Amino acid sequence: MCSETIRREGLRERKRRETLLRVAETGLNLFAERGYDATTLEAIAEASGISPRTFFYYFKTKDEILQFWQGTGIADAVAPTLLAQPWDKSPLQAVRDTFIVLVTRYLNEKSLAVDRIYNSSATLRVRKQGFYLQIEQTVFTTLCQRWPQPERRAQLRMTAMVAIGAFRLAMEARRNDTQTRPIAEYLQESFAVLEHQL
Amino acid sequence: MCSETIRREGLRERKRRETLLRVAETGLNLFAERGYDATTLEAIAEASGISPRTFFYYFKTKDEILQFWQGTGIADAVAPTLLAQPWDKSPLQAVRDTFIVLVTRYLNEKSLAVDRIYNSSATLRVRKQGFYLQIEQTVFTTLCQRWPQPERRAQLRMTAMVAIGAFRLAMEARRNDTQTRPIAEYLQESFAVLEHQL
DNA sequence: GTGTATATCGCAGTAACTGCGATATTTCAA
DNA sequence: TTGAAATATCGCAGTTACTGCGATATACAC
């Protein structure tokens, strides 16, 4: 029966996607509740209804759960969004406007939770830099695509670095702020300070 | 006999200093030879003539050996050197000149080895950011001491960030360069690119 | 010389991961 | 429909970094 079984995705893929999401969500919740270090793999596995061994089938490491929430979206969207910017903008302007688009589109309550977890310990704070490093790299290579003149390379490298720096400082400002304003505002301010530095 | 025994330091402290240095050196050598991950604590301990347990009496973690070589010196010298800069310099100039002094004074062949090890794996590259984060923090608070006006804080935070960024890019440039020039030159160039960004 | 602080070490334990190999489930095609 | 191939789940044993506890030895200070 049911000859036209819904087969646009396949049982396998659906289950996989569901399990992945369930584990990621369970993990994030447990981190938020008990703290990152105090949450064992075993606990995450059990709460997700899988065996500890199977956890590693979905995530290579424990902190890939955090990367899952932090990185998904933004990291992949940087290059296309940056390339889609109007051509009359300066490199720095283009990156700034890209970031403004991306944070509005991808940062949500979950990102706030992740941010709080990342800032709960020194080792995690350091690991978060891996994310920034990755974005910096992507921004740089994308900028080089748009402005391929070799003599601009060093300058573009610097642009990528200061832009990610401004991004970091914006997140920092948001974290330290007592009120809660839209993330894009912090970004605007951060880049304004950067441009004022000149 | 020998009533005026040399007692300016004490046997204890001397031994401790010697052992610490021996372990740190052995570790660095093994890392360079076999790679960081392939070097077990047990191997370092054995090659240093101590028990694995005693290793943790000297270093809390394995990568504290890298921190020992990278951080010692520079991290502690940043604040005093920055405060000793002439008062007519701009914040950014002051930080730049501080870095030039420090790299000339503290970076040696060992730092090169450490740099190579740090860049041998993605996880280590990320961990190195902990060092930059620390320096950035120190630079920021020191700048705030010298220019304590609250309305400058945001600007000084940005200065600290771009300065450390320029530092990072200078190290990167040196690593990617085929020839070997004095580190201070890369720094000068990096800050020149930064100032040109304005 | 005696007490106190420091150094060394073994042992048992934990937690994150890896490799191997067994079994079950889904898929694809003959 | 059946049977082979790919994928998913899992247990078990092992490795490595690191911790806590407690024992013993060494240096120091008086």
PDB file of N, CA, C and O in Angstrom, chain A residues 116-169:
ATOM      1  N   ARG A 116      26.984  32.168  25.869  1.00  0.00           N
ATOM      2  CA  ARG A 116      27.129  32.131  27.323  1.00  0.00           C
ATOM      3  C   ARG A 116      27.960  30.915  27.748  1.00  0.00           C
ATOM      4  O   ARG A 116      28.805  31.008  28.625  1.00  0.00           O
ATOM      5  N   ILE A 117      27.724  29.797  27.101  1.00  0.00           N
ATOM      6  CA  ILE A 117      28.502  28.596  27.438  1.00  0.00           C
ATOM      7  C   ILE A 117      29.969  28.797  27.082  1.00  0.00           C
ATOM      8  O   ILE A 117      30.857  28.513  27.884  1.00  0.00           O
ATOM      9  N   TYR A 118      30.221  29.309  25.891  1.00  0.00           N
ATOM     10  CA  TYR A 118      31.597  29.545  25.476  1.00  0.00           C
ATOM     11  C   TYR A 118      32.326  30.451  26.467  1.00  0.00           C
ATOM     12  O   TYR A 118      33.528  30.315  26.681  1.00  0.00           O
ATOM     13  N   ASN A 119      31.607  31.392  27.044  1.00  0.00           N
ATOM     14  CA  ASN A 119      32.266  32.327  27.946  1.00  0.00           C
ATOM     15  C   ASN A 119      32.294  31.868  29.387  1.00  0.00           C
ATOM     16  O   ASN A 119      32.663  32.631  30.268  1.00  0.00           O
ATOM     17  N   SER A 120      31.898  30.618  29.604  1.00  0.00           N
ATOM     18  CA  SER A 120      31.858  30.136  30.971  1.00  0.00           C
ATOM     19  C   SER A 120      33.200  29.572  31.433  1.00  0.00           C
ATOM     20  O   SER A 120      33.400  29.339  32.605  1.00  0.00           O
ATOM     21  N   SER A 121      34.124  29.378  30.510  1.00  0.00           N
ATOM     22  CA  SER A 121      35.446  28.899  30.941  1.00  0.00           C
ATOM     23  C   SER A 121      36.520  29.402  29.996  1.00  0.00           C
ATOM     24  O   SER A 121      36.246  29.690  28.824  1.00  0.00           O
ATOM     25  N   ALA A 122      37.728  29.509  30.513  1.00  0.00           N
ATOM     26  CA  ALA A 122      38.832  30.056  29.729  1.00  0.00           C
ATOM     27  C   ALA A 122      39.154  29.172  28.525  1.00  0.00           C
ATOM     28  O   ALA A 122      39.363  29.670  27.421  1.00  0.00           O
ATOM     29  N   THR A 123      39.140  27.856  28.742  1.00  0.00           N
ATOM     30  CA  THR A 123      39.470  26.966  27.633  1.00  0.00           C
ATOM     31  C   THR A 123      38.442  27.074  26.514  1.00  0.00           C
ATOM     32  O   THR A 123      38.796  27.046  25.336  1.00  0.00           O
ATOM     33  N   LEU A 124      37.180  27.222  26.886  1.00  0.00           N
ATOM     34  CA  LEU A 124      36.153  27.354  25.860  1.00  0.00           C
ATOM     35  C   LEU A 124      36.275  28.689  25.138  1.00  0.00           C
ATOM     36  O   LEU A 124      36.096  28.764  23.924  1.00  0.00           O
ATOM     37  N   ARG A 125      36.586  29.739  25.892  1.00  0.00           N
ATOM     38  CA  ARG A 125      36.783  31.052  25.273  1.00  0.00           C
ATOM     39  C   ARG A 125      37.840  30.954  24.188  1.00  0.00           C
ATOM     40  O   ARG A 125      37.701  31.525  23.108  1.00  0.00           O
ATOM     41  N   VAL A 126      38.896  30.227  24.500  1.00  0.00           N
ATOM     42  CA  VAL A 126      39.962  30.059  23.516  1.00  0.00           C
ATOM     43  C   VAL A 126      39.461  29.268  22.311  1.00  0.00           C
ATOM     44  O   VAL A 126      39.727  29.617  21.170  1.00  0.00           O
ATOM     45  N   ARG A 127      38.707  28.202  22.589  1.00  0.00           N
ATOM     46  CA  ARG A 127      38.234  27.369  21.486  1.00  0.00           C
ATOM     47  C   ARG A 127      37.322  28.150  20.545  1.00  0.00           C
ATOM     48  O   ARG A 127      37.244  27.862  19.371  1.00  0.00           O
ATOM     49  N   LYS A 128      36.622  29.126  21.098  1.00  0.00           N
ATOM     50  CA  LYS A 128      35.743  29.937  20.264  1.00  0.00           C
ATOM     51  C   LYS A 128      36.543  30.665  19.190  1.00  0.00           C
ATOM     52  O   LYS A 128      36.034  30.940  18.097  1.00  0.00           O
ATOM     53  N   GLN A 129      37.787  30.948  19.490  1.00  0.00           N
ATOM     54  CA  GLN A 129      38.617  31.653  18.507  1.00  0.00           C
ATOM     55  C   GLN A 129      38.772  30.843  17.226  1.00  0.00           C
ATOM     56  O   GLN A 129      39.033  31.400  16.169  1.00  0.00           O
ATOM     57  N   GLY A 130      38.625  29.531  17.355  1.00  0.00           N
ATOM     58  CA  GLY A 130      38.682  28.704  16.155  1.00  0.00           C
ATOM     59  C   GLY A 130      37.631  29.123  15.145  1.00  0.00           C
ATOM     60  O   GLY A 130      37.892  29.148  13.937  1.00  0.00           O
ATOM     61  N   PHE A 131      36.483  29.481  15.636  1.00  0.00           N
ATOM     62  CA  PHE A 131      35.399  29.954  14.778  1.00  0.00           C
ATOM     63  C   PHE A 131      35.807  31.255  14.090  1.00  0.00           C
ATOM     64  O   PHE A 131      35.682  31.385  12.860  1.00  0.00           O
ATOM     65  N   TYR A 132      36.330  32.186  14.849  1.00  0.00           N
ATOM     66  CA  TYR A 132      36.726  33.466  14.272  1.00  0.00           C
ATOM     67  C   TYR A 132      37.842  33.278  13.249  1.00  0.00           C
ATOM     68  O   TYR A 132      37.858  33.913  12.199  1.00  0.00           O
ATOM     69  N   LEU A 133      38.770  32.386  13.586  1.00  0.00           N
ATOM     70  CA  LEU A 133      39.876  32.098  12.674  1.00  0.00           C
ATOM     71  C   LEU A 133      39.359  31.605  11.331  1.00  0.00           C
ATOM     72  O   LEU A 133      39.828  32.003  10.260  1.00  0.00           O
ATOM     73  N   GLN A 134      38.345  30.741  11.410  1.00  0.00           N
ATOM     74  CA  GLN A 134      37.770  30.155  10.211  1.00  0.00           C
ATOM     75  C   GLN A 134      37.091  31.234   9.363  1.00  0.00           C
ATOM     76  O   GLN A 134      37.321  31.331   8.154  1.00  0.00           O
ATOM     77  N   ILE A 135      36.292  32.068  10.012  1.00  0.00           N
ATOM     78  CA  ILE A 135      35.604  33.148   9.294  1.00  0.00           C
ATOM     79  C   ILE A 135      36.621  34.101   8.695  1.00  0.00           C
ATOM     80  O   ILE A 135      36.483  34.539   7.550  1.00  0.00           O
ATOM     81  N   GLU A 136      37.642  34.416   9.461  1.00  0.00           N
ATOM     82  CA  GLU A 136      38.676  35.337   8.972  1.00  0.00           C
ATOM     83  C   GLU A 136      39.277  34.804   7.682  1.00  0.00           C
ATOM     84  O   GLU A 136      39.459  35.534   6.708  1.00  0.00           O
ATOM     85  N   GLN A 137      39.558  33.515   7.686  1.00  0.00           N
ATOM     86  CA  GLN A 137      40.146  32.881   6.517  1.00  0.00           C
ATOM     87  C   GLN A 137      39.195  32.979   5.317  1.00  0.00           C
ATOM     88  O   GLN A 137      39.598  33.356   4.209  1.00  0.00           O
ATOM     89  N   THR A 138      37.939  32.657   5.566  1.00  0.00           N
ATOM     90  CA  THR A 138      36.946  32.709   4.488  1.00  0.00           C
ATOM     91  C   THR A 138      36.804  34.120   3.942  1.00  0.00           C
ATOM     92  O   THR A 138      36.788  34.331   2.723  1.00  0.00           O
ATOM     93  N   VAL A 139      36.703  35.086   4.846  1.00  0.00           N
ATOM     94  CA  VAL A 139      36.578  36.476   4.411  1.00  0.00           C
ATOM     95  C   VAL A 139      37.773  36.865   3.547  1.00  0.00           C
ATOM     96  O   VAL A 139      37.610  37.456   2.470  1.00  0.00           O
ATOM     97  N   PHE A 140      38.944  36.490   4.011  1.00  0.00           N
ATOM     98  CA  PHE A 140      40.151  36.857   3.261  1.00  0.00           C
ATOM     99  C   PHE A 140      40.148  36.284   1.847  1.00  0.00           C
ATOM    100  O   PHE A 140      40.313  37.005   0.862  1.00  0.00           O
ATOM    101  N   THR A 141      39.909  34.986   1.750  1.00  0.00           N
ATOM    102  CA  THR A 141      39.949  34.386   0.412  1.00  0.00           C
ATOM    103  C   THR A 141      38.840  34.941  -0.475  1.00  0.00           C
ATOM    104  O   THR A 141      39.039  35.128  -1.676  1.00  0.00           O
ATOM    105  N   THR A 142      37.691  35.237   0.122  1.00  0.00           N
ATOM    106  CA  THR A 142      36.604  35.798  -0.679  1.00  0.00           C
ATOM    107  C   THR A 142      36.945  37.207  -1.160  1.00  0.00           C
ATOM    108  O   THR A 142      36.686  37.555  -2.322  1.00  0.00           O
ATOM    109  N   LEU A 143      37.525  37.997  -0.276  1.00  0.00           N
ATOM    110  CA  LEU A 143      37.955  39.335  -0.685  1.00  0.00           C
ATOM    111  C   LEU A 143      38.949  39.246  -1.835  1.00  0.00           C
ATOM    112  O   LEU A 143      38.904  40.040  -2.778  1.00  0.00           O
ATOM    113  N   CYS A 144      39.839  38.262  -1.756  1.00  0.00           N
ATOM    114  CA  CYS A 144      40.845  38.094  -2.807  1.00  0.00           C
ATOM    115  C   CYS A 144      40.204  37.713  -4.142  1.00  0.00           C
ATOM    116  O   CYS A 144      40.751  38.016  -5.205  1.00  0.00           O
ATOM    117  N   GLN A 145      39.047  37.058  -4.059  1.00  0.00           N
ATOM    118  CA  GLN A 145      38.347  36.745  -5.306  1.00  0.00           C
ATOM    119  C   GLN A 145      37.829  38.013  -5.976  1.00  0.00           C
ATOM    120  O   GLN A 145      37.912  38.183  -7.188  1.00  0.00           O
ATOM    121  N   ARG A 146      37.305  38.901  -5.148  1.00  0.00           N
ATOM    122  CA  ARG A 146      36.697  40.107  -5.707  1.00  0.00           C
ATOM    123  C   ARG A 146      37.704  41.149  -6.116  1.00  0.00           C
ATOM    124  O   ARG A 146      37.479  41.933  -7.036  1.00  0.00           O
ATOM    125  N   TRP A 147      38.785  41.242  -5.369  1.00  0.00           N
ATOM    126  CA  TRP A 147      39.853  42.192  -5.702  1.00  0.00           C
ATOM    127  C   TRP A 147      41.138  41.398  -5.893  1.00  0.00           C
ATOM    128  O   TRP A 147      41.989  41.347  -5.003  1.00  0.00           O
ATOM    129  N   PRO A 148      41.276  40.790  -7.045  1.00  0.00           N
ATOM    130  CA  PRO A 148      42.353  39.800  -7.225  1.00  0.00           C
ATOM    131  C   PRO A 148      43.736  40.381  -7.463  1.00  0.00           C
ATOM    132  O   PRO A 148      44.686  39.612  -7.606  1.00  0.00           O
ATOM    133  N   GLN A 149      43.856  41.702  -7.504  1.00  0.00           N
ATOM    134  CA  GLN A 149      45.191  42.260  -7.746  1.00  0.00           C
ATOM    135  C   GLN A 149      46.151  41.836  -6.633  1.00  0.00           C
ATOM    136  O   GLN A 149      45.885  42.094  -5.466  1.00  0.00           O
ATOM    137  N   PRO A 150      47.269  41.245  -7.000  1.00  0.00           N
ATOM    138  CA  PRO A 150      48.229  40.735  -6.006  1.00  0.00           C
ATOM    139  C   PRO A 150      48.711  41.811  -5.045  1.00  0.00           C
ATOM    140  O   PRO A 150      48.957  41.540  -3.863  1.00  0.00           O
ATOM    141  N   GLU A 151      48.834  43.054  -5.552  1.00  0.00           N
ATOM    142  CA  GLU A 151      49.378  44.101  -4.685  1.00  0.00           C
ATOM    143  C   GLU A 151      48.378  44.518  -3.587  1.00  0.00           C
ATOM    144  O   GLU A 151      48.741  45.241  -2.671  1.00  0.00           O
ATOM    145  N   ARG A 152      47.132  44.034  -3.692  1.00  0.00           N
ATOM    146  CA  ARG A 152      46.155  44.356  -2.654  1.00  0.00           C
ATOM    147  C   ARG A 152      46.092  43.286  -1.562  1.00  0.00           C
ATOM    148  O   ARG A 152      45.431  43.469  -0.536  1.00  0.00           O
ATOM    149  N   ARG A 153      46.724  42.164  -1.819  1.00  0.00           N
ATOM    150  CA  ARG A 153      46.598  41.021  -0.905  1.00  0.00           C
ATOM    151  C   ARG A 153      46.866  41.352   0.557  1.00  0.00           C
ATOM    152  O   ARG A 153      46.054  41.053   1.435  1.00  0.00           O
ATOM    153  N   ALA A 154      48.002  41.990   0.807  1.00  0.00           N
ATOM    154  CA  ALA A 154      48.369  42.302   2.189  1.00  0.00           C
ATOM    155  C   ALA A 154      47.304  43.184   2.840  1.00  0.00           C
ATOM    156  O   ALA A 154      46.904  42.971   3.994  1.00  0.00           O
ATOM    157  N   GLN A 155      46.829  44.144   2.063  1.00  0.00           N
ATOM    158  CA  GLN A 155      45.804  45.039   2.572  1.00  0.00           C
ATOM    159  C   GLN A 155      44.512  44.280   2.872  1.00  0.00           C
ATOM    160  O   GLN A 155      43.876  44.502   3.901  1.00  0.00           O
ATOM    161  N   LEU A 156      44.151  43.363   1.994  1.00  0.00           N
ATOM    162  CA  LEU A 156      42.923  42.592   2.193  1.00  0.00           C
ATOM    163  C   LEU A 156      43.042  41.653   3.392  1.00  0.00           C
ATOM    164  O   LEU A 156      42.073  41.438   4.122  1.00  0.00           O
ATOM    165  N   ARG A 157      44.239  41.132   3.579  1.00  0.00           N
ATOM    166  CA  ARG A 157      44.471  40.293   4.756  1.00  0.00           C
ATOM    167  C   ARG A 157      44.186  41.096   6.010  1.00  0.00           C
ATOM    168  O   ARG A 157      43.564  40.615   6.960  1.00  0.00           O
ATOM    169  N   MET A 158      44.670  42.334   6.001  1.00  0.00           N
ATOM    170  CA  MET A 158      44.469  43.227   7.136  1.00  0.00           C
ATOM    171  C   MET A 158      42.987  43.562   7.293  1.00  0.00           C
ATOM    172  O   MET A 158      42.456  43.560   8.407  1.00  0.00           O
ATOM    173  N   THR A 159      42.321  43.793   6.181  1.00  0.00           N
ATOM    174  CA  THR A 159      40.882  44.089   6.225  1.00  0.00           C
ATOM    175  C   THR A 159      40.116  42.946   6.884  1.00  0.00           C
ATOM    176  O   THR A 159      39.278  43.165   7.764  1.00  0.00           O
ATOM    177  N   ALA A 160      40.422  41.726   6.449  1.00  0.00           N
ATOM    178  CA  ALA A 160      39.746  40.565   7.031  1.00  0.00           C
ATOM    179  C   ALA A 160      39.963  40.523   8.536  1.00  0.00           C
ATOM    180  O   ALA A 160      39.025  40.318   9.314  1.00  0.00           O
ATOM    181  N   MET A 161      41.200  40.775   8.953  1.00  0.00           N
ATOM    182  CA  MET A 161      41.530  40.708  10.365  1.00  0.00           C
ATOM    183  C   MET A 161      40.798  41.767  11.174  1.00  0.00           C
ATOM    184  O   MET A 161      40.179  41.459  12.196  1.00  0.00           O
ATOM    185  N   VAL A 162      40.839  43.008  10.737  1.00  0.00           N
ATOM    186  CA  VAL A 162      40.181  44.062  11.526  1.00  0.00           C
ATOM    187  C   VAL A 162      38.665  43.877  11.515  1.00  0.00           C
ATOM    188  O   VAL A 162      37.992  44.167  12.502  1.00  0.00           O
ATOM    189  N   ALA A 163      38.132  43.359  10.411  1.00  0.00           N
ATOM    190  CA  ALA A 163      36.684  43.158  10.342  1.00  0.00           C
ATOM    191  C   ALA A 163      36.250  42.101  11.345  1.00  0.00           C
ATOM    192  O   ALA A 163      35.290  42.312  12.104  1.00  0.00           O
ATOM    193  N   ILE A 164      36.950  40.973  11.374  1.00  0.00           N
ATOM    194  CA  ILE A 164      36.592  39.937  12.351  1.00  0.00           C
ATOM    195  C   ILE A 164      36.797  40.469  13.758  1.00  0.00           C
ATOM    196  O   ILE A 164      36.029  40.164  14.672  1.00  0.00           O
ATOM    197  N   GLY A 165      37.814  41.293  13.933  1.00  0.00           N
ATOM    198  CA  GLY A 165      38.047  41.903  15.236  1.00  0.00           C
ATOM    199  C   GLY A 165      36.868  42.761  15.659  1.00  0.00           C
ATOM    200  O   GLY A 165      36.405  42.682  16.805  1.00  0.00           O
ATOM    201  N   ALA A 166      36.384  43.555  14.732  1.00  0.00           N
ATOM    202  CA  ALA A 166      35.236  44.406  15.041  1.00  0.00           C
ATOM    203  C   ALA A 166      34.019  43.550  15.387  1.00  0.00           C
ATOM    204  O   ALA A 166      33.249  43.870  16.296  1.00  0.00           O
ATOM    205  N   PHE A 167      33.879  42.455  14.679  1.00  0.00           N
ATOM    206  CA  PHE A 167      32.804  41.505  14.965  1.00  0.00           C
ATOM    207  C   PHE A 167      32.907  40.984  16.403  1.00  0.00           C
ATOM    208  O   PHE A 167      31.958  41.025  17.173  1.00  0.00           O
ATOM    209  N   ARG A 168      34.100  40.522  16.737  1.00  0.00           N
ATOM    210  CA  ARG A 168      34.352  40.019  18.091  1.00  0.00           C
ATOM    211  C   ARG A 168      34.009  41.060  19.147  1.00  0.00           C
ATOM    212  O   ARG A 168      33.351  40.770  20.148  1.00  0.00           O
ATOM    213  N   LEU A 169      34.464  42.294  18.904  1.00  0.00           N
ATOM    214  CA  LEU A 169      34.227  43.356  19.877  1.00  0.00           C
ATOM    215  C   LEU A 169      32.748  43.680  19.994  1.00  0.00           C
ATOM    216  O   LEU A 169      32.263  44.034  21.070  1.00  0.00           O
TER     217      LEU A 169
END
